[in-house]
Coordinates of C-alpha atoms in Angstrom, one line a residue:
X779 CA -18.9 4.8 21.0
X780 CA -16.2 6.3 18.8
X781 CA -12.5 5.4 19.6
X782 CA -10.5 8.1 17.8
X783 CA -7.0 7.0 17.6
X784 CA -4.5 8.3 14.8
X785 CA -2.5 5.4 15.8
X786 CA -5.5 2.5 14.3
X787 CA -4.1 -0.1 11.9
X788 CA -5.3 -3.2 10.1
X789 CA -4.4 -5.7 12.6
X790 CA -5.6 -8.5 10.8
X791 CA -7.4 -9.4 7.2
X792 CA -9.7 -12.4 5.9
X793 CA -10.6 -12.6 2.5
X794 CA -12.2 -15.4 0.1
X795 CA -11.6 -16.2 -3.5
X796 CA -9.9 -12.9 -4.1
X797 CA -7.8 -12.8 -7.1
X798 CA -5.1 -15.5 -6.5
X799 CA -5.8 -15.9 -3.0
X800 CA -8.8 -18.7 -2.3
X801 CA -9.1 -18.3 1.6
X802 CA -6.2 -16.5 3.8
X803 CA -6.4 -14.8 7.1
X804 CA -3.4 -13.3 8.4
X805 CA -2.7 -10.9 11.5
X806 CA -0.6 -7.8 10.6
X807 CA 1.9 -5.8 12.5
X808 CA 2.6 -2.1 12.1
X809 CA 5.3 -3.0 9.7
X810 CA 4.4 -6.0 7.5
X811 CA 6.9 -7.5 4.4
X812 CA 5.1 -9.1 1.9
X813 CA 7.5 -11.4 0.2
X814 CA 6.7 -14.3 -2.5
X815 CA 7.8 -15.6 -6.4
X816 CA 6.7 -13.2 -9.1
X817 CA 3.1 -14.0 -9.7
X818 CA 2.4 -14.9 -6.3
X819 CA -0.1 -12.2 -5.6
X820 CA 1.7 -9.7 -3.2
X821 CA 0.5 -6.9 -5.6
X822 CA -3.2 -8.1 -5.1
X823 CA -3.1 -8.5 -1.6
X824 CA -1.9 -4.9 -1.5
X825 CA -4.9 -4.2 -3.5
X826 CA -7.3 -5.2 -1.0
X827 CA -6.6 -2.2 1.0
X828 CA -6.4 0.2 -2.2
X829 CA -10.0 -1.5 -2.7
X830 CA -11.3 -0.5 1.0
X831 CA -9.9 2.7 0.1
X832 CA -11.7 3.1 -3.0
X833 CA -15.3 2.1 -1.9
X834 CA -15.5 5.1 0.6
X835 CA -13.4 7.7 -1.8
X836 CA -15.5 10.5 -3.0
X837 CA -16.6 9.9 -6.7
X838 CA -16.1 6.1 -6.5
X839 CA -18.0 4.0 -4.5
X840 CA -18.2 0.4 -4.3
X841 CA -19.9 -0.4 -8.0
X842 CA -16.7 1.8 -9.6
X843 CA -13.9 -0.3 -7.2
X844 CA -15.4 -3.2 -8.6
X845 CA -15.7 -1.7 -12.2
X846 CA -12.4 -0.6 -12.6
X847 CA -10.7 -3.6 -11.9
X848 CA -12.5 -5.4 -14.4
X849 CA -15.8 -6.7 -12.6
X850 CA -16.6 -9.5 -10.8
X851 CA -15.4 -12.6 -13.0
X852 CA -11.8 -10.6 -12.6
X853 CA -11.8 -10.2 -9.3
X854 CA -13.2 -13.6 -8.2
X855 CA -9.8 -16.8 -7.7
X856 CA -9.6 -18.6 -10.7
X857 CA -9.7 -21.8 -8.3
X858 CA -13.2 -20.3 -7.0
X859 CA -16.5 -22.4 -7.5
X860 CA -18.2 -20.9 -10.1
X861 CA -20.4 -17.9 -8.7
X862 CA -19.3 -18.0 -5.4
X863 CA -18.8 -14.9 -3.5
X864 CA -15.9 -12.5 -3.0
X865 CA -15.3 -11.5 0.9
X866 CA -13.6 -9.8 2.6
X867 CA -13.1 -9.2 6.2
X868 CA -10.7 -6.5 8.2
X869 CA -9.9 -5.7 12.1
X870 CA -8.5 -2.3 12.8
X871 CA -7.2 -0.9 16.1
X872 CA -4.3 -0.9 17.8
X873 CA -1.4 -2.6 20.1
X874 CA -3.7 -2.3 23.2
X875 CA -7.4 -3.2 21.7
X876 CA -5.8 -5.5 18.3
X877 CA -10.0 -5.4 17.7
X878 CA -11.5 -2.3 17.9
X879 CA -13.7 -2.6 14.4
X880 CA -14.2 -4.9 12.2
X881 CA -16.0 -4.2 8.6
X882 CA -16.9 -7.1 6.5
X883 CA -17.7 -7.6 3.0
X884 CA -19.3 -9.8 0.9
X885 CA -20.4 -9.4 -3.0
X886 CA -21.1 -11.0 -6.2
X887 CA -22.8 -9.7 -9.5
X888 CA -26.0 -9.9 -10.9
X889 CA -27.8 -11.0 -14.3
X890 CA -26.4 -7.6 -15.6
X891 CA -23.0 -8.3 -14.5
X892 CA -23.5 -5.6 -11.7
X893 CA -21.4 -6.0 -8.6
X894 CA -23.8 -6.4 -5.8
X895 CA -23.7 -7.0 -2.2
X896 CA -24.5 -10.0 -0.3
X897 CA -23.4 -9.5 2.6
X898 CA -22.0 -6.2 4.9
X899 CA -21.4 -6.0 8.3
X900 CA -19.5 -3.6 10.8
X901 CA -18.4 -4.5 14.9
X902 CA -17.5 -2.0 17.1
X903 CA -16.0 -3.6 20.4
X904 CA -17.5 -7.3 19.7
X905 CA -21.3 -5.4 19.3
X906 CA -22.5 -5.4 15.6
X907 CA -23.7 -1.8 14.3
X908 CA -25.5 -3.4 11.8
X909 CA -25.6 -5.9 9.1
X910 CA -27.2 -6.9 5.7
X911 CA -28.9 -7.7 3.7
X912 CA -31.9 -6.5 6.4
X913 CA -35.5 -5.7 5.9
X914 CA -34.9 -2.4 3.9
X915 CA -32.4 -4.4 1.3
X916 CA -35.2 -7.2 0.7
X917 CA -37.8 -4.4 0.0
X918 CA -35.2 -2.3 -2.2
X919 CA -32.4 -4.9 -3.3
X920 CA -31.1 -1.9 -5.4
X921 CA -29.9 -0.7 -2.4
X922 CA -27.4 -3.7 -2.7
X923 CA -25.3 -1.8 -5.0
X924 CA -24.1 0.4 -2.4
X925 CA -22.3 0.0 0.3
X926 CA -23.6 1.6 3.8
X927 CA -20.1 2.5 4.8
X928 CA -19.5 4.8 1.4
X929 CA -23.2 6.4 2.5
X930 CA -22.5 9.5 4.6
X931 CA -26.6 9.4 5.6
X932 CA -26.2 6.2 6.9
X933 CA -22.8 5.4 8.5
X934 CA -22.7 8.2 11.2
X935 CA -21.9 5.7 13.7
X936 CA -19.1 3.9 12.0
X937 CA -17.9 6.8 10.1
X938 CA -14.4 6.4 11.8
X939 CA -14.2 3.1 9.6
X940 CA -14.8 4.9 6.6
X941 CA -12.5 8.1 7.5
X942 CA -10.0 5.2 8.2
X943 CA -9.7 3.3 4.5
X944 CA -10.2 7.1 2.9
X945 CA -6.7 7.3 5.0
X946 CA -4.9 4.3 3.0
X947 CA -2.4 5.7 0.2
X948 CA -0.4 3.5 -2.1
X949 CA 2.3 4.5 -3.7
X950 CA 5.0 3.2 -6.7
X951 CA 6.7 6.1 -7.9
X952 CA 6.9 5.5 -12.0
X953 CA 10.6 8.0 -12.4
X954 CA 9.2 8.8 -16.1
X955 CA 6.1 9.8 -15.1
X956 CA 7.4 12.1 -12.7
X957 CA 9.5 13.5 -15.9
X958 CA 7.3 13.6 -18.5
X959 CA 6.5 17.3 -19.3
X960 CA 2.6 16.9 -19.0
X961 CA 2.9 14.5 -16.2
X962 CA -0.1 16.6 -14.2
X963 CA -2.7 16.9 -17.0
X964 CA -6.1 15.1 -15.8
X965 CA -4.1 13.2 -12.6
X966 CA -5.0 13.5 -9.3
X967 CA -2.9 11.9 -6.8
X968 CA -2.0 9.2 -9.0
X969 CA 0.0 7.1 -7.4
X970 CA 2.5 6.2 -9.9
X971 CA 4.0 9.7 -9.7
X972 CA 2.3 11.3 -12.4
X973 CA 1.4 14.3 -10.6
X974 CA 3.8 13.9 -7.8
X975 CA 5.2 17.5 -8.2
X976 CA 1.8 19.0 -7.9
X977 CA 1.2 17.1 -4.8
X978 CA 4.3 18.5 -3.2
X979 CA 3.2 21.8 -4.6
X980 CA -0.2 21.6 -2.8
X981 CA 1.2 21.6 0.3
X982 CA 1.2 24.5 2.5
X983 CA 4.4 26.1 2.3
X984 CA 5.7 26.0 5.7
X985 CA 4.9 22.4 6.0
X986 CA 6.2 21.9 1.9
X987 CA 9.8 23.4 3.1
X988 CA 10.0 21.6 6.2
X989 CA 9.6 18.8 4.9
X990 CA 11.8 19.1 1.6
X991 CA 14.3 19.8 3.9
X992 CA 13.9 16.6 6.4
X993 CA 14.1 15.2 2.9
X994 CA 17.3 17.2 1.7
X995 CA 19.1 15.8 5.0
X996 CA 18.1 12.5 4.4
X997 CA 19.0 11.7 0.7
X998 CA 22.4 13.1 1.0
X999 CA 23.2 9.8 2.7
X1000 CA 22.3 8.0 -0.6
X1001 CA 23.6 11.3 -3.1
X1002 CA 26.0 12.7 -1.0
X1003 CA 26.7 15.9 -3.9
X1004 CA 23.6 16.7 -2.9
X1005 CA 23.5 20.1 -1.1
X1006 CA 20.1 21.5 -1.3
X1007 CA 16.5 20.7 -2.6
X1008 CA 13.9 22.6 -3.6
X1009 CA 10.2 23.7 -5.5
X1010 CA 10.0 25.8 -7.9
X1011 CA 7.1 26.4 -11.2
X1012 CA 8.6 27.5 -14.1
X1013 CA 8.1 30.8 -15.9
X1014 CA 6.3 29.6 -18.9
X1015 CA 3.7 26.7 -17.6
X1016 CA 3.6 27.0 -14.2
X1017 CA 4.8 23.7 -13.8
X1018 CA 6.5 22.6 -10.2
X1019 CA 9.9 21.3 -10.7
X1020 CA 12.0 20.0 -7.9
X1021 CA 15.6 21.2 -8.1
X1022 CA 18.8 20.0 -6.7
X1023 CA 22.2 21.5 -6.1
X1024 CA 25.1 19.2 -6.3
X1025 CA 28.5 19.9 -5.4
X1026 CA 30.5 20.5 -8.2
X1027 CA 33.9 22.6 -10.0
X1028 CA 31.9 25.8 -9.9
X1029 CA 32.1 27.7 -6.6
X1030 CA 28.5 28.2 -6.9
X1031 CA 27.8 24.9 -7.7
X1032 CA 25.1 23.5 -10.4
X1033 CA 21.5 23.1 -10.3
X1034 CA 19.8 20.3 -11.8
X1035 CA 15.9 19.3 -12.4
X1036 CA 14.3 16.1 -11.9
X1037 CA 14.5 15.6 -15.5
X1038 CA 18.1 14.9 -14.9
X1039 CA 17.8 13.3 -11.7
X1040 CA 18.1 9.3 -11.2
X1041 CA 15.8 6.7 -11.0
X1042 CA 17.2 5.7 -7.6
X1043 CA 17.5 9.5 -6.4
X1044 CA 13.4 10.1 -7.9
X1045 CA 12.0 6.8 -6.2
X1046 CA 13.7 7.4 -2.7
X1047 CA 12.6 11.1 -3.1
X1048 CA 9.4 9.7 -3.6
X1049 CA 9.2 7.0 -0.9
X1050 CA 10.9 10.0 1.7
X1051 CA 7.5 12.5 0.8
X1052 CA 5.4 9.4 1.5
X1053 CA 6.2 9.0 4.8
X1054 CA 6.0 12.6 6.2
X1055 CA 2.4 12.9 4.2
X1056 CA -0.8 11.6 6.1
X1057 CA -1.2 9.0 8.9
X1058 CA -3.0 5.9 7.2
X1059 CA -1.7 3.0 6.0
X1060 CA 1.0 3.4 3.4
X1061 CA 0.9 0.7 0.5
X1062 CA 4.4 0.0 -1.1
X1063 CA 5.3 -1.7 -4.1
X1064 CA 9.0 -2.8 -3.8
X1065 CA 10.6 0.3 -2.2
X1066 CA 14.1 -1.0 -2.9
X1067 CA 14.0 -0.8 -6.6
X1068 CA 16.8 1.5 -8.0
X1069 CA 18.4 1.9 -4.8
X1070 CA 21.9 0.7 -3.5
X1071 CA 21.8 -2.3 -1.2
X1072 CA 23.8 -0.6 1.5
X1073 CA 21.0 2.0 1.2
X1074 CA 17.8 -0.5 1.3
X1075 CA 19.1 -2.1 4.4
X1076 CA 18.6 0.4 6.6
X1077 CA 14.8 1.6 5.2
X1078 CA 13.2 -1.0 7.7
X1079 CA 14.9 1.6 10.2
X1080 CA 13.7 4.5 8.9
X1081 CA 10.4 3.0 8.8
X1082 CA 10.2 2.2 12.2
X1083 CA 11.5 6.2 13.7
X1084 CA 8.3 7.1 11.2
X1085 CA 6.5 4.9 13.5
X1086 CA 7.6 5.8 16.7
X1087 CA 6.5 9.3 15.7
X1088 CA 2.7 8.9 13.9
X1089 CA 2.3 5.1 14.6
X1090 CA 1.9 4.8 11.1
X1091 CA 1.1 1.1 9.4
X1092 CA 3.4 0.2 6.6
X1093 CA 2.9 -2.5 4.3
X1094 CA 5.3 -3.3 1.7
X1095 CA 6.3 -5.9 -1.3
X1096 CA 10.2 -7.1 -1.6
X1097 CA 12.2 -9.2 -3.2
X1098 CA 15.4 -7.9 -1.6
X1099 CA 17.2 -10.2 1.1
X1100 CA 19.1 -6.5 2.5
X1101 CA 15.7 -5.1 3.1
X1102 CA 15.1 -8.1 5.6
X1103 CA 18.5 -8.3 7.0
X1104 CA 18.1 -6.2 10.0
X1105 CA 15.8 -5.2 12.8
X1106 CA 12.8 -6.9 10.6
X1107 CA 10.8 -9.3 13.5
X1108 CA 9.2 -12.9 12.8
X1109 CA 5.8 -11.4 12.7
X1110 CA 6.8 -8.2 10.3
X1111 CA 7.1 -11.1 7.4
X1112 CA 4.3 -12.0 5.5
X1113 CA 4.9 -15.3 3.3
X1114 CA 3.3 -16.0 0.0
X1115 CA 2.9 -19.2 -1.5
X1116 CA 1.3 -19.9 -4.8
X1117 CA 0.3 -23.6 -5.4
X1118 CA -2.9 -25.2 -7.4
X1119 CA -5.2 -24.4 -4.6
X1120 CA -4.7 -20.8 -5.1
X1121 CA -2.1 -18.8 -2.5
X1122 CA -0.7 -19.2 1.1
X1123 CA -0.3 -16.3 2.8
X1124 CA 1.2 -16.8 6.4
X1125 CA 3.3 -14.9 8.9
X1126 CA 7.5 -16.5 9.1
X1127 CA 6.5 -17.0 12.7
X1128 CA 3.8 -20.2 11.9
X1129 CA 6.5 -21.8 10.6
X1130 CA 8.4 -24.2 13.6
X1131 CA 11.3 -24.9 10.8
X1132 CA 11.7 -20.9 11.0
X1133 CA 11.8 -19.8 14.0
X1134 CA 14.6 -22.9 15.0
X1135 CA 17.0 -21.6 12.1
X1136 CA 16.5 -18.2 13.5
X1137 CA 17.4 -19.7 17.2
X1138 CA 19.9 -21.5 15.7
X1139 CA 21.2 -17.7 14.6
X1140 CA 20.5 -17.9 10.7
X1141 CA 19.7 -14.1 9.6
X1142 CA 15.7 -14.2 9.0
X1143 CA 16.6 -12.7 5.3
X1144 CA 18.1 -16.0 4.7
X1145 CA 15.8 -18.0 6.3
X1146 CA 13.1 -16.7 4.1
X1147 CA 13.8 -15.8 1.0
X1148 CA 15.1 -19.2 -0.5
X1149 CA 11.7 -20.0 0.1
X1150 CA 10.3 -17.0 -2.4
X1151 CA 12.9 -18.7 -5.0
X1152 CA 11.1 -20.5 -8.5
X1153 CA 12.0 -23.9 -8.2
X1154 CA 13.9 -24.3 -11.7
X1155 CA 15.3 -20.4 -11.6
X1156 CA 18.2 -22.1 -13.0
X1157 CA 16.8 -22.7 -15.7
X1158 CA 17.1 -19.1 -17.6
X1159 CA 20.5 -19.8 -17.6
X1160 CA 20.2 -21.8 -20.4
X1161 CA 17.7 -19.3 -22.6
X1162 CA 18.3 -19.2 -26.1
X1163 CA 20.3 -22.4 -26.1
X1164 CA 19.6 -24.5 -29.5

């Protein structure tokens, strides 16, 4: 029954009344650009994965993914009918079989404000594994508070699903997190960067220094002093500090610690390590923050040799126009669009007046970003003005 694949992605996502969206379904391609105004939920919609994620993570569950991001009545759109249910609905596989699995979710809270489950279903190949509520739920509706897929007596059958969103990783390198002194203390691959040095200091060696140096290679196109890059815990502590040497007057050169180092030079560091670790979908918050344009434009690039290589998915906010300007397809863009009935989210390629400025030979980057733009941006100009 299993179809092991290291190559599986989301290939498309439903949801209902989650957070600013009311109802969305969009099909995603191994590279997807989430782009939108501030506020428009790009961040949430990223969180839906981080939330699959969560519900099968050891020590978590489903009760704690709901509990940590404030309950129910947080979760659930603000333009939602009162009570009505949060779903949520994935398909994972790949460019061959788009539809491999499907999980589906559907919850709500109780009297006690206790996120329960109304509804849970998983497809394999268009045959459903199983679904609830069933006989055993109605008999024991505490039950309801887990979910079967985050049940390891249960969900032999469909454990590939499970393995699959345990797979997602999210990342948004903080750079003064990844300073701070006692950045490790009580984290655990936080994905802010807080103990980002212990992750790379986890890794087995050989695979640590073959990667630092892929990673060496690559960001002396962006600091081109740099001439090596490297791991090393301090005498005192034992705390991992990366260290770079940069070209300089001395004929040895000088040595620096990321205390020192940039924010652009931390968060491409960052977004470099992130790519060679794992195989799951990798969640990205606005990977061209800090970075030179001439730099971000050629990121979609990188991403796609990653891909070539593991068949990796990568999802990622923007709000840069260079990030979009080259190689990036119709289908890669995701658009949001906030209005009063709660926000659009829909591929550049439903829109007809799109694709004809694109055949017309307008760069897609142009084409859609105006569209992310507040309508009265202009309007800052004039802060402060009596």
């Amino acid at each position: 029954m299993h179809f092991t694949n290291r190559a599986l992605r989301f290939t498309s996502v439903q949801v209902e009344n989650w957070r600013n969206f009311g109802k969305i379904e969009v099909a995603l391609q191994r590279r997807a650009f989430l782009v939108g105004p501030n506020a428009s939920g790009k961040s949430n919609f990223l969180d839906l994965f981080r939330f699959l994620h969560d519900i099968v993570s050891v020590g978590r569950g489903f009760e704690q993914a709901v509990q940590s991001r404030g309950g129910v009545s947080s979760l659930r759109s603000l333009i939602a009918r009162r009570y009505s249910d949060i779903a949520i609905s994935v398909t994972i596989g790949n460019d061959e079989r788009p539809a491999i699995w499907q999980y589906e979710l559907r919850f709500n809270q109780d009297n006690l404000q206790r996120p329960v489950i109304r509804g849970e279903r998983v497809v394999f190949d268009q045959t459903t594994l199983f679904q609830r509520p069933n006989d055993s739920d109605r008999s024991d509706p505490e039950q309801l508070t887990q979910t079967y897929l985050q049940q390891v007596n249960v969900n032999k059958d469909y454990r590939e699903v499970a393995e699959f969103f345990a797979s997602v990783r999210y990342l948004h390198i903080v750079p003064q997190l990844v300073r701070e002194p006692d950045r490790s203390v009580g984290r655990k691959d936080d994905p802010y960067g807080g103990d980002f040095l212990e992750q790379i200091a986890r890794t087995p060696d050989k695979t640590q220094t073959s990667r630092l140096r892929r990673i060496q290679d690559a960001l002396r196109v962006a600091v081109p002093q740099l001439e090596a890059l490297e791991l090393k815990r301090d005498d005192v502590k034992g705390t991992p500090h990366l260290r770079g040497k940069y070209q300089h007057w001395r004929p040895q050169g000088a040595w620096q610690t990321e205390e020192v180092f940039s924010d652009g030079t931390l968060r491409l560091l960052g977004l470099l390590w992130a790519t060679l670790d794992g195989t799951g979908p990798l969640l990205l918050e606005e990977p061209e923050l800090s970075l030179h344009p001439e730099v971000i434009r050629y990121i979609p690039q990188m991403f796609a040799r990653i891909q070539r290589r593991s068949g990796r998915q990568i999802i990622a906010t923007t709000h840069s126009t260079e990030l979009l300007r080259e190689g990036v397809g119709l289908n890669e863009v995701v658009l949001l669009q906030p209005s009063q009935e709660g926000t659009a989210a829909r591929t550049a390629g439903e829109f007809a007046e799109v694709r004809e400025l694109l055949e017309g030979g307008i760069n897609i980057a142009d084409v859609v970003m105006p569209r992310t733009k507040p309508v009265q941006a202009e309007q800052l100009s004039f802060f402060a003005d009596e």
